[in-house]
Structure formats: C-alpha cells, structure tokens
Coordinates of C-alpha atoms in Angstrom, one line a residue:
M5 CA 0.0 0.0 0.0
D6 CA 2.9 2.4 0.8
S7 CA 4.3 1.7 -2.6
Q8 CA 1.1 2.6 -4.3
L9 CA 0.7 5.8 -2.2
G10 CA 4.2 6.8 -3.3
L11 CA 3.3 6.3 -6.9
I12 CA 0.0 8.3 -6.5
E13 CA 2.0 11.2 -5.0
Q14 CA 4.5 11.1 -7.9
S15 CA 1.6 10.9 -10.4
F16 CA 1.2 14.6 -10.1
N17 CA 4.6 15.7 -8.8
N18 CA 6.5 14.3 -11.7
R19 CA 4.3 16.0 -14.3
Y20 CA 3.1 19.3 -12.6
T21 CA 4.3 21.8 -10.1
L22 CA 3.2 21.5 -6.5
W23 CA 0.7 24.4 -6.9
V24 CA -1.5 22.3 -9.3
H25 CA -3.5 20.9 -6.4
E26 CA -4.4 24.3 -5.1
A27 CA -5.3 25.5 -8.6
L28 CA -7.6 22.5 -9.2
D29 CA -9.2 23.0 -5.8
E30 CA -10.2 26.5 -6.8
L31 CA -12.4 25.1 -9.6
P32 CA -16.1 24.8 -8.6
D33 CA -16.7 21.6 -10.6
S34 CA -17.1 18.0 -9.5
F35 CA -14.4 15.8 -11.0
T36 CA -11.8 13.1 -10.4
I37 CA -8.5 12.4 -12.0
T38 CA -7.1 8.9 -12.3
D39 CA -3.8 7.4 -13.4
P40 CA -3.9 4.3 -15.6
S41 CA -0.2 3.6 -15.1
I42 CA -0.8 2.7 -11.5
S43 CA -2.1 -0.7 -10.6
G44 CA -5.9 -0.6 -10.2
H45 CA -6.2 2.7 -12.2
P46 CA -6.8 4.6 -8.9
I47 CA -8.1 8.1 -8.3
V48 CA -5.1 10.5 -7.7
F49 CA -7.2 13.7 -7.3
A50 CA -10.7 14.5 -6.3
S51 CA -12.1 18.0 -6.4
R52 CA -13.8 19.7 -3.5
G53 CA -17.0 19.7 -5.5
F54 CA -16.9 16.0 -5.9
L55 CA -16.2 15.4 -2.2
K56 CA -19.2 17.6 -1.3
M57 CA -21.4 15.8 -3.9
S58 CA -20.4 12.3 -2.8
G59 CA -20.1 12.7 0.9
F60 CA -16.6 11.1 1.0
S61 CA -13.5 12.6 2.4
R62 CA -10.4 12.9 0.2
A63 CA -8.6 10.3 2.3
E64 CA -11.4 7.8 1.6
I65 CA -11.2 8.3 -2.2
I66 CA -7.5 8.7 -3.1
G67 CA -6.0 5.4 -4.2
R68 CA -9.4 3.8 -4.8
N69 CA -11.0 2.9 -8.1
G70 CA -14.2 4.6 -9.4
R71 CA -16.0 1.3 -8.9
M72 CA -16.5 2.3 -5.2
F73 CA -19.3 4.6 -6.3
Q74 CA -21.3 2.0 -8.1
G75 CA -24.3 0.1 -6.6
P76 CA -27.0 -2.4 -7.3
R77 CA -28.9 -0.2 -9.7
T78 CA -25.9 1.1 -11.6
N79 CA -26.3 0.2 -15.3
R80 CA -23.8 -2.5 -16.1
R81 CA -24.0 -1.8 -19.8
T82 CA -23.0 1.8 -19.2
I83 CA -20.1 0.7 -17.1
M84 CA -18.9 -1.6 -19.9
E85 CA -19.1 1.4 -22.3
I86 CA -16.9 3.4 -20.0
R87 CA -14.4 0.5 -19.7
E88 CA -14.3 0.2 -23.5
A89 CA -13.6 3.9 -23.8
I90 CA -10.7 3.6 -21.3
R91 CA -9.4 0.6 -23.2
E92 CA -9.5 2.5 -26.5
E93 CA -8.2 5.7 -24.9
R94 CA -11.1 7.9 -26.1
P95 CA -13.5 10.4 -24.5
I96 CA -17.0 9.4 -23.5
E97 CA -20.2 11.0 -22.2
V98 CA -22.9 9.0 -20.6
N99 CA -25.7 9.3 -18.0
L100 CA -24.9 7.2 -14.9
L101 CA -26.5 6.3 -11.7
N102 CA -24.0 6.3 -8.8
Y103 CA -24.2 6.2 -5.0
K104 CA -23.2 8.6 -2.3
K105 CA -21.4 7.6 0.9
D106 CA -24.7 7.3 2.8
G107 CA -26.1 5.0 0.1
T108 CA -28.3 7.6 -1.6
P109 CA -28.5 7.0 -5.4
F110 CA -28.2 10.0 -7.7
W111 CA -28.1 10.5 -11.5
M112 CA -25.3 12.4 -13.1
L113 CA -23.8 13.2 -16.4
F114 CA -20.4 11.5 -16.6
K115 CA -18.0 13.0 -19.1
M116 CA -14.5 11.6 -19.4
S117 CA -11.5 13.0 -21.3
L118 CA -7.8 12.2 -21.5
V119 CA -4.6 14.0 -20.7
F120 CA -1.7 13.1 -23.1
G121 CA 2.0 13.7 -22.7
K122 CA 3.0 16.1 -25.5
E123 CA 6.5 14.7 -26.0
D124 CA 5.4 11.0 -26.4
G125 CA 1.7 10.9 -26.9
R126 CA 1.0 8.7 -23.9
A127 CA -2.2 8.9 -21.9
T128 CA -1.0 10.1 -18.5
H129 CA -4.3 10.7 -16.8
F130 CA -8.1 10.4 -17.3
V131 CA -10.3 13.3 -16.2
A132 CA -13.9 12.5 -15.2
V133 CA -16.4 15.3 -14.7
Q134 CA -19.7 14.5 -12.9
V135 CA -22.6 16.9 -13.3
P136 CA -25.7 16.0 -11.1
I137 CA -29.0 15.7 -12.9
V138 CA -32.1 17.0 -11.1
S139 CA -35.3 15.6 -12.6
R140 CA -38.0 17.9 -13.9
K141 CA -40.4 16.1 -11.6
H142 CA -38.5 17.5 -8.7
M143 CA -38.7 20.9 -10.3
R144 CA -42.4 20.7 -10.5
N145 CA -42.8 19.4 -6.9
S146 CA -40.6 22.3 -5.7
G147 CA -42.4 24.9 -7.8
M148 CA -39.3 25.7 -9.8
S149 CA -39.3 27.1 -13.3
Y150 CA -36.4 26.8 -15.7
S151 CA -35.0 29.1 -18.5
E152 CA -31.6 28.8 -20.0
D153 CA -31.7 32.5 -20.8
G154 CA -33.0 33.9 -17.5
G155 CA -33.5 33.2 -13.9
G156 CA -31.4 33.8 -10.8
S157 CA -27.9 32.6 -10.1
R158 CA -29.3 29.7 -8.0
L159 CA -31.1 28.3 -11.1
R160 CA -28.1 28.8 -13.3
E161 CA -26.0 26.7 -10.9
I162 CA -28.5 23.8 -10.8
V163 CA -28.4 21.4 -13.7
F164 CA -31.6 19.9 -15.0
G165 CA -32.4 16.8 -16.9
S166 CA -35.3 15.0 -18.5
C167 CA -36.4 11.7 -17.0
R168 CA -38.5 8.8 -18.2
R169 CA -40.0 6.2 -15.9
E170 CA -38.6 2.7 -16.1
V171 CA -39.8 0.3 -13.4
C172 CA -37.5 -2.7 -13.4
S173 CA -37.4 -4.5 -10.0
D174 CA -35.7 -7.9 -9.9
S175 CA -37.1 -8.8 -6.5
L176 CA -39.5 -7.8 -3.8
L177 CA -36.6 -6.3 -1.9
D178 CA -35.7 -4.1 -4.9
L179 CA -39.4 -3.1 -5.1
D180 CA -39.5 -2.1 -1.5
R181 CA -36.4 0.0 -2.0
V182 CA -38.0 1.7 -5.1
L183 CA -41.1 2.5 -3.1
A184 CA -39.1 3.9 -0.2
L185 CA -37.2 6.2 -2.6
D186 CA -40.4 7.4 -4.1
S187 CA -41.1 9.2 -0.9
D188 CA -37.6 10.6 -0.6
D189 CA -37.5 14.3 -0.4
T190 CA -34.7 14.5 -2.9
G191 CA -37.2 13.9 -5.6
L192 CA -35.0 11.3 -7.3
E193 CA -36.5 7.9 -7.9
I194 CA -34.3 4.9 -8.3
E195 CA -36.3 3.7 -11.3
D196 CA -36.0 7.0 -13.2
S197 CA -33.6 7.0 -16.1
C198 CA -32.4 10.6 -16.6
E199 CA -31.0 12.1 -19.7
A200 CA -28.8 15.1 -19.6
S201 CA -29.9 18.4 -21.1
D202 CA -27.9 20.6 -23.4
L203 CA -27.2 22.9 -20.4
E204 CA -25.7 20.0 -18.4
K205 CA -23.6 19.0 -21.4
R206 CA -22.3 22.5 -21.8
K207 CA -21.4 22.7 -18.1
A208 CA -19.5 19.4 -18.4
A209 CA -17.6 20.5 -21.5
T210 CA -16.7 23.8 -19.9
A211 CA -15.4 22.0 -16.8
I212 CA -13.2 19.7 -18.9
D213 CA -11.8 22.7 -20.7
N214 CA -11.0 24.5 -17.4
I215 CA -9.3 21.4 -15.9
L216 CA -7.2 20.8 -19.0
S217 CA -6.2 24.4 -19.0
V218 CA -5.0 24.2 -15.4
L219 CA -3.1 21.0 -16.1
T220 CA -1.5 22.4 -19.3
H221 CA -0.4 25.5 -17.5
Y222 CA 1.3 23.8 -14.6
S223 CA 2.9 21.2 -16.8
Q224 CA 4.6 24.0 -18.7
L225 CA 6.4 25.1 -15.6
T226 CA 8.0 21.7 -15.3
G227 CA 8.8 21.3 -19.0
R228 CA 6.8 18.0 -19.2
L229 CA 3.9 19.4 -21.3
V230 CA 0.5 17.8 -21.5
C231 CA -2.4 18.4 -23.8
G232 CA -6.1 17.3 -24.2
K233 CA -5.4 15.6 -27.6
R234 CA -2.7 13.2 -28.6
C235 CA -0.1 15.5 -30.0
S236 CA 2.3 12.8 -31.3
L237 CA 2.2 9.1 -31.9
P238 CA 3.6 6.9 -29.1
G239 CA 7.0 5.6 -30.0
M240 CA 8.9 2.5 -29.1
G241 CA 8.5 1.2 -25.6
F242 CA 5.0 2.5 -25.4
I243 CA 2.5 0.6 -23.2
S244 CA -1.2 1.6 -23.6
S245 CA -3.2 2.6 -20.6
S246 CA -5.5 -0.4 -21.0
L247 CA -2.4 -2.8 -21.0
Y248 CA -1.2 -1.0 -17.8
I249 CA -4.6 -1.7 -16.2
S250 CA -4.5 -5.4 -17.2
L251 CA -0.9 -5.9 -16.1
G252 CA -1.7 -4.3 -12.8
R253 CA -4.1 -7.2 -11.9
I254 CA -1.2 -9.6 -12.0
K255 CA 0.1 -10.1 -8.4
Q256 CA 3.5 -11.6 -9.2
S257 CA 6.8 -9.8 -9.2
F258 CA 8.0 -9.1 -12.8
V259 CA 9.3 -6.5 -15.2
L260 CA 8.9 -5.9 -18.9
I261 CA 11.8 -4.7 -21.0
D262 CA 11.9 -3.5 -24.6
P263 CA 14.7 -5.1 -26.7
H264 CA 14.2 -2.6 -29.5
L265 CA 15.4 0.3 -27.4
P266 CA 19.0 1.2 -26.6
D267 CA 20.2 -0.6 -23.4
M268 CA 16.9 -2.6 -23.3
P269 CA 15.3 -0.4 -20.6
M270 CA 12.4 -1.5 -18.4
V271 CA 9.1 -0.2 -19.6
Y272 CA 6.9 -1.7 -16.9
A273 CA 7.4 -3.1 -13.3
S274 CA 4.7 -4.8 -11.3
D275 CA 3.7 -3.6 -7.8
A276 CA 5.1 -6.7 -6.3
F277 CA 8.5 -6.0 -7.9
L278 CA 8.3 -2.4 -6.5
K279 CA 7.6 -3.7 -3.0
L280 CA 10.3 -6.3 -3.3
T281 CA 13.1 -4.0 -4.5
G282 CA 11.9 -0.7 -3.0
A283 CA 12.6 0.9 -6.3
Q284 CA 9.3 2.8 -6.6
I285 CA 10.8 6.2 -7.6
F286 CA 13.1 4.8 -10.3
T287 CA 10.4 2.5 -11.7
K288 CA 7.8 5.3 -11.9
I289 CA 10.2 7.4 -13.8
T290 CA 10.9 4.5 -16.2
R291 CA 7.2 4.0 -16.7
I292 CA 6.5 7.5 -18.0
A293 CA 9.9 8.6 -19.4

C-alpha cells in the first residue's frame, strides 16, 4: 500500500508543479483524475465539488477505483461502455447512476476525457467530470421554473435533466427500495432514467476545458507538457493505458523490457516488484519517461 501511495504522490509531482493541487481545488466543478499507469487505475485527485457531492473525504477516495461509487442499480452496460472507452483511450459522455457515501443513489452526467504527454503521446491521466442531474419532476414538486436565458444565479447553478419512468425490479426487496425512494424528499426515484440536457452537457464540456487548461499551465512550468489531444504518436517502448490496467491485476513480481530500445530499458514493473526492491521512484520514472 505504501508503494502505491508513493506512486500516487508522484503521479502529479513528476508532471506538474506543487501548486497544481491548489489551482484544481479552486475550480467549482465536481471531478476526479485517475492514473492508468498505477495498478488498479486509482483516483489520484478528487475536487472539493466531488467530495461535497459524494459525501466522501479525500482520504477515503484517493487510491481507490471509481467502482466504489457503483451500486446495485448502476447500469452494467453503461459501465462496460466506460471501460471500453478507457481501453480505446477515447472520450465518452454517458448518463450514470452512482451512489453517495450514505447509500443515496443519484443521477449524473459522466464526461471523461484524457490527458496526453505532449512529448510522447502517452495517456498520462483520465479526467472524469460529474454533473448532477435534477429531474424535472423534482422541479415541478418544488415549484421551480427553468429558463436557459434567464433566472437567478441559483437556477443557473442547478443542472436539469429530463427523466423517463422505467420500473424494473428484480425482486420484492428491490421493489421495497424503489417504493421507499419514491417518498424521498430528494425527488429522485431509483427507477428513473435521466437524460442530460444541453445545459448539463455544456457545463461538463466547460469543466473539462477548465481542468485541461490548469493541467497544461502547470505542466509548462516543469517542461513536461500535456495536452487534451494526442499531439504525437507513441513511440517505441509505449504501453497503452489499457495494458497497464491489465498488467496491474497480476500479483507476481515481474518487469517488462523493450529489446528494441538502446540498453533494453524496463518499460513496466509490477507492484510486487516495486515492493520487493523498494525501487518505486526509479520505476515510476521509467514508466513515464
């Protein structure tokens, strides 16, 4: 665990200046940043907005995989779509039902983008923005009205979606849970399937742009530039993020070397090898260099 925590700390420190955390914390959006080169593809940063939305503390999230927010009603097909996008290293935008720390389900617009190293074209991080979706039923029950062109600042900050009823209980227990949530004062029903509005999509896109702008700026100060699009084709010794994730599931101690590069350098080292040798700093540099 200490080895992984060291890699998580280096995930940002090797690429950005120390002030990047403070700059990201100033953004009002809800988002997480993950590193595919670390075993388990863990979260290495969670914004204050995300912590407030989910109810978790930063210590409870850092180092964990995004699976921790899924629950019994999370759509497995949507999860597979996200995993496929990660494997193919491409952006994705989907509507997703996740769960807060207290077990409360909530709908959100999940928009994921990638951060690439400018010098080698490798995917260094994944950025996932989460925009909560408030159903129009809740708006009607609360006496709210909505206009994209007008309204006070409170309405501009709330994101709205359109929902359609889909009752799909697999058991009496599930049905009891659905009925209980029907009376929840949050106005969100577990069997509702919410679709994001244009306003929500614009908010997510703006958040991605702002996050990438911060990361780009603070990578310039270290000389290890990043960008939101692959600026160059990966060269020799390149290991895709999906392969990193797969290799991370292997618990044995091993390394991979590339015989096509001068001096046959290591291009991957397992967590068990890092723990055995204590060479976490060197190996992490080898991974991303």
